[in-house]
């Protein structure tokens, strides 16, 4: 028998997070939207800390973090169910206790200095791969780290780095062996801001969290700041990017679900020409198409996470999920905004903010075109079969 049900545990966790969002986060939306209208972009720090502490009381802390670091070590499907619930609010809140997946490979001293304080929320890192001349083609990076005795001197420019202006350290992917190229000659470094790199924010279409460009001019780092192996930086970078893809897909599902709920509610309330707008086929079709696409996206997102949980190579399923879910959420937000008419276009509602924010999801952590490149290459080279695990 084929089973699309959640386990009792998954349902309990999902329902607890859903209740937390309804009770603690959704009531903050009005104030948050006012803050955004006044130029703010995030919850006030004390509010964020209060919420995180409260979530921790509920046991929600470190969703993906291994138990030996105090985390929940939840399976990817359960994490995705949680991300879907959290994404239903425009309030940019995430549970605490997480760190970049590649930091778990850090040595003991680095774990004390970076991993543990990051999990505890005492330090904030950013991940710096993209450069002005190397985005989709990450193998074209030119940031270079040259040896100087036991130290390394890093020079180059990184761009579009999330949290890059707020972070106090960066995980920087730099070439260390130009002859071997990025794939075998790049290394990941943990670089404190005090070591001398600078950042400047990049103004984008989204209101929330602006990325930044980072500049390195002979920034000196000791040998102990190499994360993993010298020459192993590209593989770490791909592992970092790989996780993002199924998490982004879950976010898209959550946002779309909320937008569709808003659209259905509004279609049942708003009257024109003497009847509810939901009685018009034009509106009904937008709702029907949105639900159908949302449902397809949900299963692609959960299927990618399921591949992670069963220890399969999740790259193909994650690429499919990211490609479809990010486009789907764009269409659903657009329709929900249309159904709300002029109100949808205002900053009184979260729709216009989402309309702009979700656009970035088709660009970062692999553009649409890069996902298509992965998918078609896998099929053409026979790495995957049509039908995946059911083939
Ligand atoms: C909000 C935001 C946050 C980000 N955060 C981070 C971060 O934290 N860390 C980080 O390292 N990077 C980050 N990025 C960078 C992001 O990963 C890159 O922008 C992305 O990989 C695309 O690179 P690019 O902008 O250089 O576009 P390009 O690679 O120059 O691509 C331009 C266009 O050409 C297309 N294209 C490229 N090659 C091909 C091809 N072979 N076939 C068909 N089409 C192709 C692309 O899909 C795109 O449409 C972020 C970007 C944004 C917008």
PDB file of N, CA, C and O in Angstrom, residues 316 371-386:
ATOM      1  N   UNK A 316      19.192  15.298  -7.143  1.00  0.00           N
ATOM      2  CA  UNK A 316      18.255  15.394  -8.259  1.00  0.00           C
ATOM      3  C   UNK A 316      16.870  15.828  -7.755  1.00  0.00           C
ATOM      4  O   UNK A 316      16.280  16.768  -8.284  1.00  0.00           O
ATOM      5  N   UNK A 371      19.345  24.622 -11.993  1.00  0.00           N
ATOM      6  CA  UNK A 371      18.598  23.404 -11.599  1.00  0.00           C
ATOM      7  C   UNK A 371      18.277  22.574 -12.846  1.00  0.00           C
ATOM      8  O   UNK A 371      18.399  21.352 -12.851  1.00  0.00           O
ATOM      9  N   UNK A 372      17.872  23.278 -13.916  1.00  0.00           N
ATOM     10  CA  UNK A 372      17.535  22.547 -15.164  1.00  0.00           C
ATOM     11  C   UNK A 372      18.765  21.863 -15.741  1.00  0.00           C
ATOM     12  O   UNK A 372      18.691  20.759 -16.287  1.00  0.00           O
ATOM     13  N   UNK A 373      19.891  22.547 -15.582  1.00  0.00           N
ATOM     14  CA  UNK A 373      21.165  21.982 -16.048  1.00  0.00           C
ATOM     15  C   UNK A 373      21.446  20.667 -15.317  1.00  0.00           C
ATOM     16  O   UNK A 373      21.790  19.650 -15.919  1.00  0.00           O
ATOM     17  N   UNK A 374      21.257  20.684 -13.994  1.00  0.00           N
ATOM     18  CA  UNK A 374      21.497  19.486 -13.166  1.00  0.00           C
ATOM     19  C   UNK A 374      20.542  18.370 -13.584  1.00  0.00           C
ATOM     20  O   UNK A 374      20.942  17.221 -13.800  1.00  0.00           O
ATOM     21  N   UNK A 375      19.268  18.728 -13.719  1.00  0.00           N
ATOM     22  CA  UNK A 375      18.240  17.714 -14.010  1.00  0.00           C
ATOM     23  C   UNK A 375      18.481  17.056 -15.362  1.00  0.00           C
ATOM     24  O   UNK A 375      18.475  15.824 -15.486  1.00  0.00           O
ATOM     25  N   UNK A 376      18.709  17.884 -16.379  1.00  0.00           N
ATOM     26  CA  UNK A 376      18.866  17.317 -17.713  1.00  0.00           C
ATOM     27  C   UNK A 376      20.182  16.542 -17.816  1.00  0.00           C
ATOM     28  O   UNK A 376      20.239  15.473 -18.418  1.00  0.00           O
ATOM     29  N   UNK A 377      21.225  17.080 -17.188  1.00  0.00           N
ATOM     30  CA  UNK A 377      22.522  16.384 -17.239  1.00  0.00           C
ATOM     31  C   UNK A 377      22.415  15.003 -16.586  1.00  0.00           C
ATOM     32  O   UNK A 377      22.892  14.008 -17.130  1.00  0.00           O
ATOM     33  N   UNK A 378      21.741  14.930 -15.438  1.00  0.00           N
ATOM     34  CA  UNK A 378      21.579  13.638 -14.751  1.00  0.00           C
ATOM     35  C   UNK A 378      20.880  12.626 -15.646  1.00  0.00           C
ATOM     36  O   UNK A 378      21.260  11.453 -15.709  1.00  0.00           O
ATOM     37  N   UNK A 379      19.839  13.088 -16.339  1.00  0.00           N
ATOM     38  CA  UNK A 379      19.084  12.165 -17.205  1.00  0.00           C
ATOM     39  C   UNK A 379      19.891  11.790 -18.439  1.00  0.00           C
ATOM     40  O   UNK A 379      19.985  10.614 -18.798  1.00  0.00           O
ATOM     41  N   UNK A 380      20.487  12.809 -19.071  1.00  0.00           N
ATOM     42  CA  UNK A 380      21.202  12.545 -20.327  1.00  0.00           C
ATOM     43  C   UNK A 380      22.414  11.643 -20.111  1.00  0.00           C
ATOM     44  O   UNK A 380      22.783  10.866 -20.988  1.00  0.00           O
ATOM     45  N   UNK A 381      23.016  11.767 -18.919  1.00  0.00           N
ATOM     46  CA  UNK A 381      24.188  10.920 -18.646  1.00  0.00           C
ATOM     47  C   UNK A 381      23.811   9.598 -17.991  1.00  0.00           C
ATOM     48  O   UNK A 381      24.675   8.806 -17.635  1.00  0.00           O
ATOM     49  N   UNK A 382      22.516   9.429 -17.755  1.00  0.00           N
ATOM     50  CA  UNK A 382      22.080   8.158 -17.163  1.00  0.00           C
ATOM     51  C   UNK A 382      22.336   8.051 -15.669  1.00  0.00           C
ATOM     52  O   UNK A 382      22.307   6.961 -15.107  1.00  0.00           O
ATOM     53  N   UNK A 383      22.569   9.186 -14.995  1.00  0.00           N
ATOM     54  CA  UNK A 383      22.773   9.153 -13.541  1.00  0.00           C
ATOM     55  C   UNK A 383      21.465   8.914 -12.792  1.00  0.00           C
ATOM     56  O   UNK A 383      21.454   8.456 -11.660  1.00  0.00           O
ATOM     57  N   UNK A 384      20.355   9.333 -13.427  1.00  0.00           N
ATOM     58  CA  UNK A 384      19.046   9.084 -12.803  1.00  0.00           C
ATOM     59  C   UNK A 384      18.120   8.516 -13.865  1.00  0.00           C
ATOM     60  O   UNK A 384      18.388   8.638 -15.063  1.00  0.00           O
ATOM     61  N   UNK A 385      17.030   7.924 -13.381  1.00  0.00           N
ATOM     62  CA  UNK A 385      16.059   7.375 -14.327  1.00  0.00           C
ATOM     63  C   UNK A 385      14.731   8.115 -14.174  1.00  0.00           C
ATOM     64  O   UNK A 385      14.380   8.531 -13.064  1.00  0.00           O
ATOM     65  N   UNK A 386      14.014   8.239 -15.281  1.00  0.00           N
ATOM     66  CA  UNK A 386      12.697   8.868 -15.217  1.00  0.00           C
ATOM     67  C   UNK A 386      11.839   8.020 -14.274  1.00  0.00           C
ATOM     68  O   UNK A 386      11.782   6.804 -14.410  1.00  0.00           O
TER      69      UNK A 386
END
